[in-house]
mmCIF file of C-alpha atoms in Angstrom:
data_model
loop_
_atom_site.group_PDB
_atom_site.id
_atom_site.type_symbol
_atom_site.label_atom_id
_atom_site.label_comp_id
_atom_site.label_asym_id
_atom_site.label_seq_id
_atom_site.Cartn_x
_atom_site.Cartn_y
_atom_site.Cartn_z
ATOM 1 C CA UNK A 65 -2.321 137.479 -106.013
ATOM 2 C CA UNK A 66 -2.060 133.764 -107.797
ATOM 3 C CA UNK A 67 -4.162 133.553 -111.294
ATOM 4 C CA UNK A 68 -2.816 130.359 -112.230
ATOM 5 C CA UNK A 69 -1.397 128.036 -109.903
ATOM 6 C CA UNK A 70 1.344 126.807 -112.013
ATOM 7 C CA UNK A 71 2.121 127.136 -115.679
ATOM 8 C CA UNK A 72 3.312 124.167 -118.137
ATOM 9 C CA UNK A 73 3.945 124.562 -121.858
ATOM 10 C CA UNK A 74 1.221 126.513 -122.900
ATOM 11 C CA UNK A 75 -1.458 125.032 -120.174
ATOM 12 C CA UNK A 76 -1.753 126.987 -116.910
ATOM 13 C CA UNK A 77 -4.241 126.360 -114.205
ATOM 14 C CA UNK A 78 -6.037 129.548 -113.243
ATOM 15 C CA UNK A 79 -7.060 129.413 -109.518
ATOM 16 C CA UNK A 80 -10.119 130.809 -110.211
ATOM 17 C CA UNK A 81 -11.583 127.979 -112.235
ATOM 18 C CA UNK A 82 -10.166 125.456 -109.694
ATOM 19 C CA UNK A 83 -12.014 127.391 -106.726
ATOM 20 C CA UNK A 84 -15.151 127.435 -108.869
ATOM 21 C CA UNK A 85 -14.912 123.694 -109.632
ATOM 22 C CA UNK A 86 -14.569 123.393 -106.141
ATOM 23 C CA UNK A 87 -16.976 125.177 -105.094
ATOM 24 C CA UNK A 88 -19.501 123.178 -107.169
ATOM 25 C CA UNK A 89 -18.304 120.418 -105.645
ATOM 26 C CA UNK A 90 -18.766 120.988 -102.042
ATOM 27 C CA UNK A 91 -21.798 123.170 -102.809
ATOM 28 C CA UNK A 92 -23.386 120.071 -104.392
ATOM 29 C CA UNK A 93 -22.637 117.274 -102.082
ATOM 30 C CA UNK A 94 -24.118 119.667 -99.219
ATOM 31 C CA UNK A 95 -27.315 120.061 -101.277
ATOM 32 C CA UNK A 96 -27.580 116.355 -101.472
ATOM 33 C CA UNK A 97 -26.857 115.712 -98.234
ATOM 34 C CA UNK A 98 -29.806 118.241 -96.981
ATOM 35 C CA UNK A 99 -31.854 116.511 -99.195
ATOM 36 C CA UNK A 100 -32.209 113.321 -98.288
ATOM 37 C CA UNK A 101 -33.006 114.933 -94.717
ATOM 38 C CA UNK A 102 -35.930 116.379 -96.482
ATOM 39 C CA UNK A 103 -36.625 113.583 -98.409
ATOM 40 C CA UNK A 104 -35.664 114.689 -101.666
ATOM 41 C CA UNK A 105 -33.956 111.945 -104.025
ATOM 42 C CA UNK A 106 -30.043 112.522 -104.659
ATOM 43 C CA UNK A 107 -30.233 111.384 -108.164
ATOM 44 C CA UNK A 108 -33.043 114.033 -109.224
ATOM 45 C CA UNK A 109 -30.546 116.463 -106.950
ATOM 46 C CA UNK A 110 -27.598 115.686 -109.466
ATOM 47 C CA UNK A 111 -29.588 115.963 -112.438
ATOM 48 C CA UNK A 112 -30.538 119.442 -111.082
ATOM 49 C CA UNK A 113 -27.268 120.450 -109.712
ATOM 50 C CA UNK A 114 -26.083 119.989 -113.021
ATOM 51 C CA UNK A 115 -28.395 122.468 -114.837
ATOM 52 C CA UNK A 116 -28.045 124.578 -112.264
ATOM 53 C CA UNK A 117 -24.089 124.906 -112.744
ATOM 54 C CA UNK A 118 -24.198 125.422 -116.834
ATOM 55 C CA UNK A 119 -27.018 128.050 -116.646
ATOM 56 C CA UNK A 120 -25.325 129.536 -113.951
ATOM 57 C CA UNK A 121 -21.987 129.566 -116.263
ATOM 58 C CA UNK A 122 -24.314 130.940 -119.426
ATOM 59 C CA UNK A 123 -26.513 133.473 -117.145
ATOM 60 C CA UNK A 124 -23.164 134.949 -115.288
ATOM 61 C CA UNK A 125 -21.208 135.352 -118.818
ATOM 62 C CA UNK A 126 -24.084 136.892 -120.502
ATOM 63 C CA UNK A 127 -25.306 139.256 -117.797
ATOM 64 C CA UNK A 128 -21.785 140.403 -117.535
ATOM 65 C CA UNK A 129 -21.561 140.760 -121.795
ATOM 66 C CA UNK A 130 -25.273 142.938 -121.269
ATOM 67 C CA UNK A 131 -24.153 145.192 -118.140
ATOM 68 C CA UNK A 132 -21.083 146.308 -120.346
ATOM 69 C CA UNK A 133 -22.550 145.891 -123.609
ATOM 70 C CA UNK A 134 -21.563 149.006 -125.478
ATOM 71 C CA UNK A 135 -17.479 147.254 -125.240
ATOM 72 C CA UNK A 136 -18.275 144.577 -126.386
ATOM 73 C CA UNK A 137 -20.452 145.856 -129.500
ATOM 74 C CA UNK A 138 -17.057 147.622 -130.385
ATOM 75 C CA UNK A 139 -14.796 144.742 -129.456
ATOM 76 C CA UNK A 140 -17.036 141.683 -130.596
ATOM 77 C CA UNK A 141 -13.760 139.484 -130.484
ATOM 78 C CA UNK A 142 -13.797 140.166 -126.859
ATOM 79 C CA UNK A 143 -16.387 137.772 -125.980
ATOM 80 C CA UNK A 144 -14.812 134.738 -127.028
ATOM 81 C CA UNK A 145 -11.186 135.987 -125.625
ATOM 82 C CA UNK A 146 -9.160 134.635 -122.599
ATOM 83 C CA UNK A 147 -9.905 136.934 -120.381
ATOM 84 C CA UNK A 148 -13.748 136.606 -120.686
ATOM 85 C CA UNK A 149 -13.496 133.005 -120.331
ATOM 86 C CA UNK A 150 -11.319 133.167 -116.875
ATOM 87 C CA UNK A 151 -13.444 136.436 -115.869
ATOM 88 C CA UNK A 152 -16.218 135.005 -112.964
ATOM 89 C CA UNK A 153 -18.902 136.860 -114.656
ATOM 90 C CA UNK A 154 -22.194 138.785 -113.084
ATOM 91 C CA UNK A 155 -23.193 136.015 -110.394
ATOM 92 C CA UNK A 156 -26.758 137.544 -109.940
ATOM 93 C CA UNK A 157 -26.653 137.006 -113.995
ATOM 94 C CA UNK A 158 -26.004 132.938 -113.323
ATOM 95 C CA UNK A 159 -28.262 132.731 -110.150
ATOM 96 C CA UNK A 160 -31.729 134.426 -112.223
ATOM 97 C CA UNK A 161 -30.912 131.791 -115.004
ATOM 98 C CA UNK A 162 -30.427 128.912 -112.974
ATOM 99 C CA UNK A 163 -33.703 129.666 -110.995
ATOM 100 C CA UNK A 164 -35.052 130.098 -114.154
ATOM 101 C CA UNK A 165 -33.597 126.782 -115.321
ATOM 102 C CA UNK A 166 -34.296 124.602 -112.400
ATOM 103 C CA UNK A 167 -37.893 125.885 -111.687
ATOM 104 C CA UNK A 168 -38.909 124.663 -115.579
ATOM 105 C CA UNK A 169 -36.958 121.044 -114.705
ATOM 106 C CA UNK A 170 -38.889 120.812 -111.366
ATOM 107 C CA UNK A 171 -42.397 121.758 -112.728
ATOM 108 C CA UNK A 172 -41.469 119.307 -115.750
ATOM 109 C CA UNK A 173 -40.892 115.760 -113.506
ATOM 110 C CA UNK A 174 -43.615 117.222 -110.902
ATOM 111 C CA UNK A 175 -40.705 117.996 -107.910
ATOM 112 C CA UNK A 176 -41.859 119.554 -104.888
ATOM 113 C CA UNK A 177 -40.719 122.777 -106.069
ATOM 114 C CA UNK A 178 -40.035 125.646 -102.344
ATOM 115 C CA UNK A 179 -38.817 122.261 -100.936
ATOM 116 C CA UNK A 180 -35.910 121.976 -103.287
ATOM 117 C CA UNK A 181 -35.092 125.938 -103.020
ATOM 118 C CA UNK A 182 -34.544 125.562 -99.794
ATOM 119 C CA UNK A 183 -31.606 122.855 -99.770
ATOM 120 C CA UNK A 184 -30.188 124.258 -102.769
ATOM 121 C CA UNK A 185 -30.188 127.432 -100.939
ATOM 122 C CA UNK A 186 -27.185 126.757 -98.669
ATOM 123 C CA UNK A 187 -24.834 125.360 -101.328
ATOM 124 C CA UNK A 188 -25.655 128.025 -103.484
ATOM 125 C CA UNK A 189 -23.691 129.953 -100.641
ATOM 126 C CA UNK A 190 -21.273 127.550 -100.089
ATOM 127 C CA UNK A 191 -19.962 127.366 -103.427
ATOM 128 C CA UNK A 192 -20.167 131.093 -104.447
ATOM 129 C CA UNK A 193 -18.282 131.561 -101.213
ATOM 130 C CA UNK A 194 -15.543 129.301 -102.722
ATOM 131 C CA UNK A 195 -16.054 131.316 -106.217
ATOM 132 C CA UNK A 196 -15.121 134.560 -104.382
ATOM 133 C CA UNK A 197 -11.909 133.270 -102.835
ATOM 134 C CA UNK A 198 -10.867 132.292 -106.992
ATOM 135 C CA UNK A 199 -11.912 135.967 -107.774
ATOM 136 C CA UNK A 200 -9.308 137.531 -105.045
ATOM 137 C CA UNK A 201 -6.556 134.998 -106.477
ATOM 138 C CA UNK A 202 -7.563 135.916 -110.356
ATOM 139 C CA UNK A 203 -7.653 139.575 -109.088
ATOM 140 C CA UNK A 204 -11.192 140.303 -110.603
ATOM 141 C CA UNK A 205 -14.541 141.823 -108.968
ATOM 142 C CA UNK A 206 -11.869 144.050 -107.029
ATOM 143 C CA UNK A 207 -13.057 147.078 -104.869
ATOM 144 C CA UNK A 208 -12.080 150.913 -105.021
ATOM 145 C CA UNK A 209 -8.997 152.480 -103.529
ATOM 146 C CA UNK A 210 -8.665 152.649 -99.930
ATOM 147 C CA UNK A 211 -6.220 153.120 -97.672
ATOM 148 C CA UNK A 212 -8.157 150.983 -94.669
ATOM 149 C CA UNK A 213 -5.514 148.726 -92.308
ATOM 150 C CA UNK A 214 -7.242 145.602 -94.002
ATOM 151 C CA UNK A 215 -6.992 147.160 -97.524
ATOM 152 C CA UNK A 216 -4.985 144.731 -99.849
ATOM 153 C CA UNK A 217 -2.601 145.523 -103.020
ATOM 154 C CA UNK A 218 -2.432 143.264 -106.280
ATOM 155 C CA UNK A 219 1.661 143.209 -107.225
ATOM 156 C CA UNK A 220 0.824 140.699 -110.223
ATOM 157 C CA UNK A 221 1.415 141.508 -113.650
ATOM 158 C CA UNK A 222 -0.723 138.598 -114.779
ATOM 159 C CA UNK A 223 -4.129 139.652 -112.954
ATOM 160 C CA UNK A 224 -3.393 142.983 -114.580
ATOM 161 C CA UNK A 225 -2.935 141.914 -118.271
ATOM 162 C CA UNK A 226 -5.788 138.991 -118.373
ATOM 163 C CA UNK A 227 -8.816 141.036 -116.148
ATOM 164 C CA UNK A 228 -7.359 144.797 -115.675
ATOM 165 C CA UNK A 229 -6.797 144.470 -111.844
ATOM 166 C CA UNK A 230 -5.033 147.576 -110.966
ATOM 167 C CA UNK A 231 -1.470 146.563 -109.157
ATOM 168 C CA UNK A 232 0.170 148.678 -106.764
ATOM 169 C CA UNK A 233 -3.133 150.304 -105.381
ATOM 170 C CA UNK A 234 -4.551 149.501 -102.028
ATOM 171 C CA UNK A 235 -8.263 148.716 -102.670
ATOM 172 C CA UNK A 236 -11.003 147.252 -100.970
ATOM 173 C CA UNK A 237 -10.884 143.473 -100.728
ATOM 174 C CA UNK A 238 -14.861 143.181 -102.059
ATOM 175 C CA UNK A 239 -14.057 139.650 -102.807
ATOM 176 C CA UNK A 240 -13.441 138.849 -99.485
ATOM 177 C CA UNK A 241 -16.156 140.667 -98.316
ATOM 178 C CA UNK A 242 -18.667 138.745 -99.942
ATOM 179 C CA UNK A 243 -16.965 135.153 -99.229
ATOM 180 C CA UNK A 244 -17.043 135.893 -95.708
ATOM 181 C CA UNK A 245 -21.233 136.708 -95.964
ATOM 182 C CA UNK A 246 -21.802 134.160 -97.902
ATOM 183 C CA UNK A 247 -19.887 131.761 -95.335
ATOM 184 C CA UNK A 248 -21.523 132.934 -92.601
ATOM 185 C CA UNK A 249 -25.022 132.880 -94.824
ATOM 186 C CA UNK A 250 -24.416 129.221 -95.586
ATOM 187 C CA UNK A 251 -24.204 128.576 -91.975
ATOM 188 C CA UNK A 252 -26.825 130.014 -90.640
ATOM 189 C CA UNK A 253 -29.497 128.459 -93.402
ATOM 190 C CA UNK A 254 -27.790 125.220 -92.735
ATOM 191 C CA UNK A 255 -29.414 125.728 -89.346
ATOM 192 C CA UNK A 256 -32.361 127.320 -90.037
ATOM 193 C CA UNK A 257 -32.955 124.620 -92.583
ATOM 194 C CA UNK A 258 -33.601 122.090 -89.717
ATOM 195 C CA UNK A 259 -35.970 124.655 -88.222
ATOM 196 C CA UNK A 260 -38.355 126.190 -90.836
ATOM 197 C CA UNK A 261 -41.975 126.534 -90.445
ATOM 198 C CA UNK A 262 -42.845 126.602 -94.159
ATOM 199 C CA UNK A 263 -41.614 126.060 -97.454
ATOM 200 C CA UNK A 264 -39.572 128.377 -99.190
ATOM 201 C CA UNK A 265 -38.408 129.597 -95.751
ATOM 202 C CA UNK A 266 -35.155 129.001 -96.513
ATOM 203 C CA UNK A 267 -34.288 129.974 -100.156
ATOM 204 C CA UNK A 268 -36.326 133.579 -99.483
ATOM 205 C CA UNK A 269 -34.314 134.219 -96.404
ATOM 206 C CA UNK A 270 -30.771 133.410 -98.689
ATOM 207 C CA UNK A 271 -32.197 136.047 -101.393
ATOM 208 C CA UNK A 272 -33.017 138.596 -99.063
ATOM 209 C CA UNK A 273 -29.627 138.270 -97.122
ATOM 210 C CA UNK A 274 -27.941 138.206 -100.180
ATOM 211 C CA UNK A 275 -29.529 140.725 -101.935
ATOM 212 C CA UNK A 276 -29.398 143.294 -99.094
ATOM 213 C CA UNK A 277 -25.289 142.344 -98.288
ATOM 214 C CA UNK A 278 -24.537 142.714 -102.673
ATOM 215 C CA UNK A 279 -26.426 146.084 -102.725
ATOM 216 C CA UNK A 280 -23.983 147.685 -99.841
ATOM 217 C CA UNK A 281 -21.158 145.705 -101.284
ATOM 218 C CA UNK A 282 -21.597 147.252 -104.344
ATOM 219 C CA UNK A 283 -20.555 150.522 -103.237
ATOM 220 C CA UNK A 284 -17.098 149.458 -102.617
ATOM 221 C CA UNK A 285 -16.342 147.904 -106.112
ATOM 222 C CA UNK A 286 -14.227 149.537 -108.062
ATOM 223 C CA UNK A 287 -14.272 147.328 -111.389
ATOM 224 C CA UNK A 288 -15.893 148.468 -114.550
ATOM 225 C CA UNK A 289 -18.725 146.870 -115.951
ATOM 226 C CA UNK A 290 -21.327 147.725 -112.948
ATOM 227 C CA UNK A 291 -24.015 148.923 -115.504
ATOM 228 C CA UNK A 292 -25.970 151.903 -114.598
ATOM 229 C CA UNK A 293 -30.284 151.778 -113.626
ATOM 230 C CA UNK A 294 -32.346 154.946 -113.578
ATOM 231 C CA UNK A 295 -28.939 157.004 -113.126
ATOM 232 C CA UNK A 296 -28.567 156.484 -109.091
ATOM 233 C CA UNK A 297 -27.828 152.715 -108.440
ATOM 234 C CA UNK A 298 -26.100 149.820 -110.505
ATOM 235 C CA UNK A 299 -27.711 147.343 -112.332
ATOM 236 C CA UNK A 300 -26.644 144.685 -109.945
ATOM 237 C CA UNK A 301 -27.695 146.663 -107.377
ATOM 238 C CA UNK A 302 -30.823 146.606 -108.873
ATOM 239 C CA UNK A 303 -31.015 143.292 -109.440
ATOM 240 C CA UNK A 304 -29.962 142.833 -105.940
ATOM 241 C CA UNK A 305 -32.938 144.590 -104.695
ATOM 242 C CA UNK A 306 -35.512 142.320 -106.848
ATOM 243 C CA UNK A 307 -33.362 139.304 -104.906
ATOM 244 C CA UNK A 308 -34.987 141.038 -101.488
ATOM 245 C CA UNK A 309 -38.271 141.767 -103.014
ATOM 246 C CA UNK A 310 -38.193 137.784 -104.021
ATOM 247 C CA UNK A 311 -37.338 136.823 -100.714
ATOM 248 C CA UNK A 312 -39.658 138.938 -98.717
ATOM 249 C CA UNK A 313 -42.781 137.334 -101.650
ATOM 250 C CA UNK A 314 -41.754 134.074 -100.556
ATOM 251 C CA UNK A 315 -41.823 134.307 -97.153
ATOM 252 C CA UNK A 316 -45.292 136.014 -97.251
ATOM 253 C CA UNK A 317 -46.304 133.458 -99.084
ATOM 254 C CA UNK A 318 -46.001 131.318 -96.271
ATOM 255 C CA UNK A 319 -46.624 127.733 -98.209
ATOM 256 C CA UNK A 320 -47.836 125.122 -96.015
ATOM 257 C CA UNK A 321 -45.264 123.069 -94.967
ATOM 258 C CA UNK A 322 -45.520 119.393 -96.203
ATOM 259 C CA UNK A 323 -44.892 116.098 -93.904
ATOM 260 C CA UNK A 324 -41.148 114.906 -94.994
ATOM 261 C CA UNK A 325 -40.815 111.704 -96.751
ATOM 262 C CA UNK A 326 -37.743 109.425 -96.107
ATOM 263 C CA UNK A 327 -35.399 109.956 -98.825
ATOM 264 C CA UNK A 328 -35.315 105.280 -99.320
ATOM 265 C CA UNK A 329 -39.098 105.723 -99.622
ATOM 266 C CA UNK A 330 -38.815 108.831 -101.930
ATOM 267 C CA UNK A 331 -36.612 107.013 -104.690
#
């Protein structure tokens, strides 16, 4: 498809990393705006969005070092190399450590913890929606050969030399697949968002949807690197399935919702 969108000297801009930025962006400003409906303060949002994104960078690239681990024990120069750098990464990888991350920051300055979840929740969407249109332009995450009407067929040479993308082979668009759930995901939590009956409504209803579209969507990738758990499902499938179990905890949990305090008054 398009890698970089245009090449000068010896600086190129790969699409990827622009959709990514974007989608951090956008993803972002929607959190903040859903939290001052909550009454959440936008600068403790920022400060969070912020961790969020670089242990989301950090979990992605390592999870997707781990999964494939045995390459990169043999080619150690690998993990600092171009191609890693552009390559998206494992996403689950990036969300567990963000959670991670942003649950310790929340406990630490005594922020109403489900409440938060839940308006992060649709921008996580948003902006891995926007991630997965830069992985169908950088040609990674692709999906195995088909010969569907909507199948689609890398001609680049580029996509090929920096992340392996197979060229002349109709394959599944997988990328697509996902941006379109995760679009439609973002949507509908948007609107559930202004509907929920208790806390952590929202963010357990993203991991579940998630979860259960990455598990089926995982049977249609075709890239390497999809690890291997117990010797019947991948290890992002796995991990996909702890996403549901998550979910499903959360909303048995059931937390009592709390009265929402205007975001002026919050601050």
């Amino acid at each position: 498809m398009l890698p970089r969108l245009f090449h000068i000297g010896n600086f190129g801009l790969p699409t990827y990393g622009l959709m990514a930025a974007l989608g951090l962006i956008f993803g972002l400003m929607l959190i903040v705006k859903l939290g001052r409906e909550q009454g959440l303060d936008p600068d403790k949002l920022w400060n969070l969005g912020i961790i969020a994104i670089l242990s989301g960078i950090a979990g992605a690239k390592l999870l997707m070092i781990l999964v494939d681990l045995g390459y990169y024990r043999d080619h150690p120069a690998e993990i600092f190399s171009l191609s890693t750098f552009q390559a998206g990464g494992v996403w689950s990888g990036g969300f567990v450590l963000a959670l991670a991350m942003c649950i310790w920051y929340m406990r630490r300055n005594h922020l109403p913890v489900l409440r938060i979840c839940d308006v992060f929740a649709p921008g996580l969407a948003l902006g891995h929606a926007f991630g997965r249109v830069g992985c169908f332009a950088a040609g990674c995450c692709w999906g195995r050969e088909t010969h569907v009407p909507w199948a689609v067929t890398f001609h680049n040479p580029l996509a090929n030399e920096i992340v392996g993308t197979p060229l002349n082979v109709p394959l599944h668009p997988t990328q697509l697949y996902e941006m379109v759930v995760e679009l439609a995901n973002c949507l509908f939590l948007v609107w559930l968002l202004r509907r929920k009956k208790f806390e952590g409504e929202i963010m357990g209803t993203y991991m579940i949807i998630y979860g259960v579209a990455r598990y089926f969507i995982e049977f249609f990738r075709g890239d390497p690197g999809r690890g291997d758990f117990m010797g019947f499902m991948s290890g992002t499938q796995a991990i996909a399935l702890c996403l549901v179990i998550g979910g499903g905890l959360l909303w048995m949990r059931r937390a009592a919702l709390a009265p929402v305090v205007p975001a002026k008054a919050a601050r």
